[in-house]
XYZ file of C-alpha atoms in Angstrom:
424
model
C -117.587 200.016 140.881
C -120.931 200.179 143.354
C -124.161 201.638 141.837
C -125.208 204.276 140.291
C -127.178 206.642 142.146
C -130.290 206.794 140.036
C -130.290 203.497 141.767
C -130.820 203.646 144.848
C -133.865 203.791 146.317
C -135.436 205.577 149.399
C -137.326 204.400 151.189
C -140.831 206.588 152.868
C -140.133 205.779 155.863
C -136.415 207.783 155.291
C -138.159 209.841 153.949
C -140.343 211.033 156.035
C -138.019 210.746 159.390
C -135.282 213.195 157.024
C -138.000 215.499 156.077
C -138.539 215.545 160.208
C -135.019 216.159 160.379
C -134.031 213.706 162.834
C -132.739 210.270 161.028
C -132.295 207.279 162.026
C -128.614 205.704 161.425
C -129.287 203.222 158.679
C -131.209 206.690 156.631
C -127.942 208.027 156.308
C -125.987 205.453 155.027
C -128.088 204.953 152.328
C -126.647 208.500 151.826
C -123.658 208.392 152.352
C -124.285 205.035 150.309
C -124.666 207.414 147.723
C -122.714 210.571 147.833
C -119.865 207.595 147.082
C -120.979 206.401 144.434
C -122.206 209.917 142.913
C -118.381 210.894 143.899
C -117.047 207.657 141.809
C -119.188 208.512 138.531
C -118.274 211.946 138.990
C -113.979 210.234 138.591
C -115.012 208.392 135.751
C -116.489 211.251 134.751
C -112.986 213.447 134.890
C -111.800 210.860 133.283
C -113.476 210.727 130.536
C -112.878 214.734 130.406
C -109.151 213.896 130.347
C -109.250 211.322 127.762
C -110.972 214.208 125.231
C -109.431 217.264 125.829
C -106.849 218.436 123.907
C -103.841 218.034 126.894
C -99.748 218.701 126.455
C -97.882 215.847 126.634
C -96.973 216.774 129.907
C -99.695 217.663 131.137
C -101.432 214.284 129.536
C -97.905 212.872 131.142
C -99.125 213.864 134.789
C -102.997 213.248 134.451
C -101.945 209.051 133.673
C -98.829 209.261 136.360
C -101.252 210.092 138.917
C -104.374 208.075 137.501
C -102.641 205.060 138.045
C -101.375 205.841 141.397
C -104.504 206.713 142.383
C -105.323 202.929 140.772
C -102.856 201.194 143.084
C -103.536 202.828 145.891
C -106.976 202.246 146.259
C -106.453 198.422 145.531
C -105.613 196.959 149.010
C -108.360 197.357 150.617
C -111.023 199.960 148.739
C -112.986 200.204 152.333
C -110.115 202.323 153.189
C -110.030 204.322 150.582
C -113.108 204.985 150.417
C -112.533 207.243 153.497
C -110.191 209.400 152.049
C -111.693 209.768 148.802
C -115.256 210.634 150.219
C -113.639 213.451 152.138
C -115.439 216.628 151.177
C -112.681 218.970 149.744
C -111.977 215.684 147.041
C -115.668 216.021 145.511
C -115.318 220.201 145.925
C -111.909 219.291 143.643
C -113.999 216.557 141.237
C -116.608 219.473 140.408
C -113.414 222.599 139.958
C -111.886 220.659 137.487
C -114.831 219.335 135.439
C -116.057 222.617 135.348
C -112.535 224.057 133.989
C -112.336 226.063 131.441
C -110.897 224.764 128.246
C -107.108 222.549 128.158
C -105.042 224.793 129.900
C -107.246 225.292 133.275
C -107.706 221.554 132.989
C -104.352 221.014 133.392
C -103.878 223.824 136.838
C -106.907 221.649 138.413
C -105.481 218.549 137.533
C -102.731 219.056 140.177
C -103.809 217.862 143.545
C -104.708 214.148 142.584
C -101.771 213.322 142.823
C -102.234 214.156 146.719
C -104.791 212.328 146.645
C -103.553 209.359 145.653
C -101.221 209.605 148.001
C -103.207 210.727 151.043
C -105.477 207.263 149.885
C -102.035 204.978 150.205
C -101.900 206.347 153.976
C -105.154 205.015 154.550
C -104.834 201.524 152.620
C -100.980 200.817 153.053
C -100.835 200.583 149.723
C -96.769 199.974 148.512
C -95.662 203.310 146.298
C -92.177 205.116 145.357
C -92.405 208.098 143.148
C -92.208 211.622 142.487
C -94.676 214.116 142.300
C -93.984 217.918 142.321
C -95.345 220.287 144.815
C -97.572 223.956 143.945
C -95.510 226.827 145.079
C -92.670 224.125 147.397
C -95.951 222.824 149.225
C -97.262 218.838 149.254
C -100.692 219.463 149.845
C -102.584 215.937 150.933
C -106.244 216.313 151.283
C -107.720 215.649 154.701
C -104.245 214.910 156.153
C -102.330 217.689 156.176
C -99.480 220.500 154.435
C -96.231 219.431 153.784
C -94.149 223.108 153.578
C -91.318 221.002 151.421
C -89.380 223.858 150.152
C -88.471 222.151 146.813
C -90.311 221.836 143.696
C -90.484 218.201 143.895
C -91.424 215.348 146.968
C -90.397 211.893 146.620
C -93.330 209.531 147.921
C -92.734 205.861 149.538
C -95.308 203.951 151.267
C -96.411 201.143 152.704
C -98.120 199.372 155.059
C -96.195 201.700 158.356
C -96.335 204.800 156.823
C -95.808 207.342 153.920
C -92.058 208.968 153.821
C -92.290 212.505 152.254
C -88.532 213.734 151.003
C -88.215 216.307 149.802
C -85.958 216.328 146.339
C -82.414 217.559 146.938
C -83.211 218.196 150.754
C -83.334 215.018 152.878
C -83.643 217.020 156.267
C -86.963 217.797 155.652
C -88.660 214.294 155.330
C -91.839 214.116 157.255
C -93.039 210.306 157.919
C -96.818 209.960 158.445
C -98.211 207.174 160.336
C -101.284 205.260 158.705
C -103.727 207.817 161.161
C -102.460 210.699 159.464
C -100.364 212.267 162.498
C -96.903 212.614 160.748
C -93.406 213.822 161.883
C -90.641 216.424 160.468
C -89.554 218.969 159.646
C -92.160 221.719 157.575
C -95.179 219.128 158.333
C -98.520 220.218 159.761
C -101.665 217.941 160.169
C -105.128 218.681 160.155
C -106.318 219.560 163.623
C -108.932 216.692 164.809
C -112.344 218.235 165.981
C -112.690 217.073 169.731
C -115.090 213.797 169.543
C -115.612 213.432 166.710
C -113.696 211.947 163.710
C -113.895 215.217 161.481
C -111.101 217.694 161.349
C -110.916 221.839 161.245
C -109.534 222.179 157.656
C -107.730 225.193 157.941
C -104.520 224.685 156.226
C -105.395 225.289 152.461
C -106.093 221.059 151.791
C -110.043 221.953 151.210
C -108.798 224.635 148.505
C -106.407 222.353 146.378
C -107.621 224.356 143.025
C -106.486 227.125 144.818
C -101.985 226.971 145.456
C -102.511 230.801 147.548
C -104.543 229.439 150.351
C -102.163 229.847 153.132
C -102.394 229.282 157.302
C -104.678 232.557 158.648
C -106.448 231.665 161.319
C -106.217 231.118 165.639
C -106.805 227.477 165.543
C -106.978 227.175 169.312
C -109.411 230.013 169.081
C -111.450 226.966 166.455
C -110.660 224.022 168.875
C -112.460 225.955 171.911
C -115.562 227.067 170.252
C -115.759 223.899 168.565
C -116.143 221.906 172.243
C -117.871 224.695 174.173
C -120.723 224.240 171.069
C -120.877 220.420 171.495
C -120.503 220.067 175.173
C -124.183 222.791 174.779
C -124.946 219.652 172.006
C -124.357 217.664 174.913
C -126.056 219.060 177.170
C -129.161 220.081 175.770
C -130.040 218.066 172.964
C -127.638 214.758 173.002
C -128.672 213.179 169.570
C -128.503 216.800 168.048
C -124.632 216.334 169.256
C -124.293 212.822 168.324
C -124.984 214.062 164.883
C -122.704 216.232 164.901
C -120.058 214.015 166.133
C -120.900 211.668 162.774
C -121.249 213.252 159.752
C -119.283 216.780 160.020
C -116.193 215.394 158.547
C -114.527 219.233 158.067
C -114.949 222.949 159.508
C -113.035 224.682 156.801
C -112.930 228.650 158.237
C -113.703 230.706 155.966
C -114.508 234.483 155.692
C -117.719 236.709 155.081
C -119.118 236.606 152.013
C -120.157 239.929 150.284
C -123.719 238.814 150.556
C -123.111 238.518 153.520
C -123.537 234.848 154.795
C -120.894 234.110 157.079
C -121.478 230.208 157.054
C -122.426 228.043 153.910
C -121.897 224.229 152.741
C -120.954 222.966 148.555
C -123.211 220.770 147.148
C -120.684 218.654 145.699
C -119.050 218.702 149.371
C -121.538 217.491 151.381
C -120.546 216.649 155.733
C -118.068 220.199 155.073
C -119.056 223.376 157.422
C -117.763 226.741 156.072
C -118.237 228.958 158.084
C -116.591 232.542 159.730
C -115.589 231.853 163.174
C -118.568 232.350 165.131
C -118.427 234.799 168.384
C -120.153 232.615 170.816
C -120.470 228.377 171.319
C -124.468 228.541 170.680
C -123.866 230.072 167.775
C -121.288 227.714 167.167
C -123.853 224.894 167.780
C -126.749 226.600 165.427
C -124.170 227.056 161.974
C -123.043 223.135 162.685
C -127.516 222.179 162.870
C -127.756 224.392 159.969
C -125.018 223.289 158.205
C -125.879 219.773 158.335
C -129.297 220.115 157.398
C -128.253 221.458 154.247
C -125.465 218.600 153.808
C -128.185 215.603 154.742
C -130.916 217.241 152.250
C -128.301 218.224 148.888
C -127.471 214.934 149.287
C -131.134 213.863 149.357
C -132.013 215.375 146.585
C -129.533 213.330 143.998
C -131.571 211.034 144.737
C -135.124 211.757 145.027
C -136.116 214.663 142.908
C -138.321 216.857 145.128
C -139.177 219.832 142.816
C -138.924 221.189 138.824
C -138.217 224.556 139.402
C -135.513 226.526 136.969
C -132.823 228.138 138.885
C -134.861 232.283 138.910
C -134.267 234.085 141.662
C -137.973 234.878 142.718
C -139.191 233.563 145.551
C -138.769 236.158 148.951
C -138.429 234.544 152.328
C -138.719 235.510 155.607
C -134.481 234.882 156.716
C -133.001 236.574 153.763
C -133.505 240.330 152.280
C -132.867 239.063 148.423
C -135.433 236.685 146.311
C -134.212 233.310 146.659
C -134.957 230.357 143.377
C -137.491 227.486 144.470
C -134.185 225.015 146.036
C -132.952 228.000 148.141
C -136.369 228.380 149.850
C -136.892 224.467 149.935
C -133.195 224.286 151.380
C -133.344 227.135 154.033
C -137.114 226.144 154.942
C -135.325 221.960 155.936
C -132.111 224.162 157.953
C -133.867 225.919 159.858
C -136.973 223.533 161.223
C -133.397 221.837 161.992
C -133.213 224.903 164.326
C -136.847 224.423 164.953
C -136.461 221.448 166.269
C -133.440 221.720 168.281
C -134.803 225.022 170.612
C -137.650 223.329 171.015
C -135.283 220.060 172.510
C -133.739 222.634 174.457
C -136.967 224.282 176.096
C -138.327 220.885 176.479
C -134.944 219.420 178.381
C -135.552 218.515 181.852
C -134.025 220.233 184.585
C -134.001 223.395 182.206
C -133.367 226.882 184.493
C -136.750 228.940 183.853
C -134.339 231.847 181.947
C -132.647 229.097 179.719
C -135.896 227.629 178.790
C -138.221 230.906 178.111
C -134.632 231.498 175.530
C -134.864 228.401 174.106
C -138.533 229.199 173.429
C -138.410 232.200 172.180
C -135.726 230.746 169.343
C -137.167 228.072 169.109
C -140.930 230.312 168.311
C -138.192 233.247 165.563
C -138.017 229.609 163.387
C -141.215 228.222 164.308
C -141.936 231.205 162.289
C -139.704 231.300 159.550
C -140.896 228.236 158.645
C -144.782 227.808 158.493
C -143.994 231.482 156.948
C -142.358 229.115 153.929
C -144.431 226.629 154.230
C -147.132 227.727 152.268
C -144.926 229.105 148.920
C -143.543 225.643 148.415
C -146.599 223.646 149.094
C -149.093 226.017 146.676
C -146.058 226.241 143.658
C -147.095 223.840 142.067
C -143.179 223.221 141.574
C -143.044 220.195 144.053
C -143.033 216.723 142.338
C -145.255 213.957 144.094
C -142.363 213.383 146.125
C -141.838 216.833 147.470
C -144.578 217.469 148.377
C -144.592 214.138 150.522
C -141.414 215.214 152.204
C -142.641 219.031 152.606
C -145.750 217.731 153.981
C -144.128 216.116 156.644
C -141.950 219.003 157.008
C -145.223 221.014 157.781
C -146.917 218.204 160.300
C -142.954 218.185 162.118
C -142.792 221.397 162.389
C -146.958 221.399 164.518
C -145.410 219.197 166.737
C -142.777 221.092 168.044
C -143.514 222.754 172.000
C -146.331 219.309 172.257
C -144.006 217.521 173.884
C -143.003 213.881 173.570
C -145.978 212.391 173.300
C -146.473 214.017 169.974
C -147.325 211.433 167.109
C -144.885 212.501 165.055
C -141.839 213.344 167.795
C -138.966 211.076 166.975
C -137.671 209.584 170.410
C -134.012 210.502 170.692
C -130.522 208.109 170.293
C -128.026 207.795 168.429
C -128.967 233.407 160.787
C -126.461 234.530 158.770
C -126.148 231.358 157.124
C -125.876 230.758 153.415
C -127.629 228.313 150.871
C -126.079 225.535 149.535
C -123.788 226.790 146.379
């Protein structure tokens, strides 16, 4: 078991670079290591909750079976298993299960564990031979795909060469999955790869493992076309941001706008997933990706470093929302909008930009700069930031002041590798 998140030390340089929204690879390595450690702690918390719960005998037997499957699946190659266990939807599922009401709610929430174990075995090459129940005839493998088995149970046989999924009583609908997650067979649909990245378009419901009623209903071609356009814009205008998106986005999860008008969001339990309605332009999609990745970075950092001690009262007014925000929402929004100001500053200063494009980029930069500048005094004068929170916020302020000064600014970092919602 890796160290608990509290054991990770965030160096001052990492904190400053993250505050400027342009970190180095080693900074992300630290965040990912801490995220994995927290994921393992949540698994242990789930095991403890199940141990205390008054589950029905069949529900407890199902959990014991799936937990043992997961342990066997992880054993041959823990590093390979980590990629699946750290998939955003797995984090969301654990938190849902931990918060499920009562024994019956917990029993229902535990159902996806078997699919997580199978997906882990696919990654590690572990040998499994078992049967799992489906949910309304569907077997969901988070981060991989969905089998429309049309039977109550599926036999699982996995090994180093892949995994065979055979609906009990309907062998003609068997599916063979390769270790890379691609599959062939009647009723199988893989998640689509997001071109140029290791991420997936999670449009099949695998990101909603607690919701068995989710069905495919999105135009996959439209999403992938818009993604390609957004990445192409970033590659031409801000290659560093394009590389960040390619490395960090694990999934894009289609959603419909919420009742409060938000068209995108980040779930604190599922960092590196971008939940969004389909943006109407490639430029808008690029902004959403940058905005939501900022939320993910700050959400993971906040588990390592206490940045403030405010309660959750929504009493603060900000320029980018009509409704009052809690203090944490102000901090999150300020950080995300700073990332957008930084993006448009780079676009405005790139060599060879057409005058009209440069004017548009400068206007966007100034819009976001004004929003951030309006919120920074609220944060710094609140008395609710911790010492490291003050340091982080002062670093944001210095980076904001540097935008538009060109590459020779002492705070400008070299390039290398809003209908937007807050973190929920």
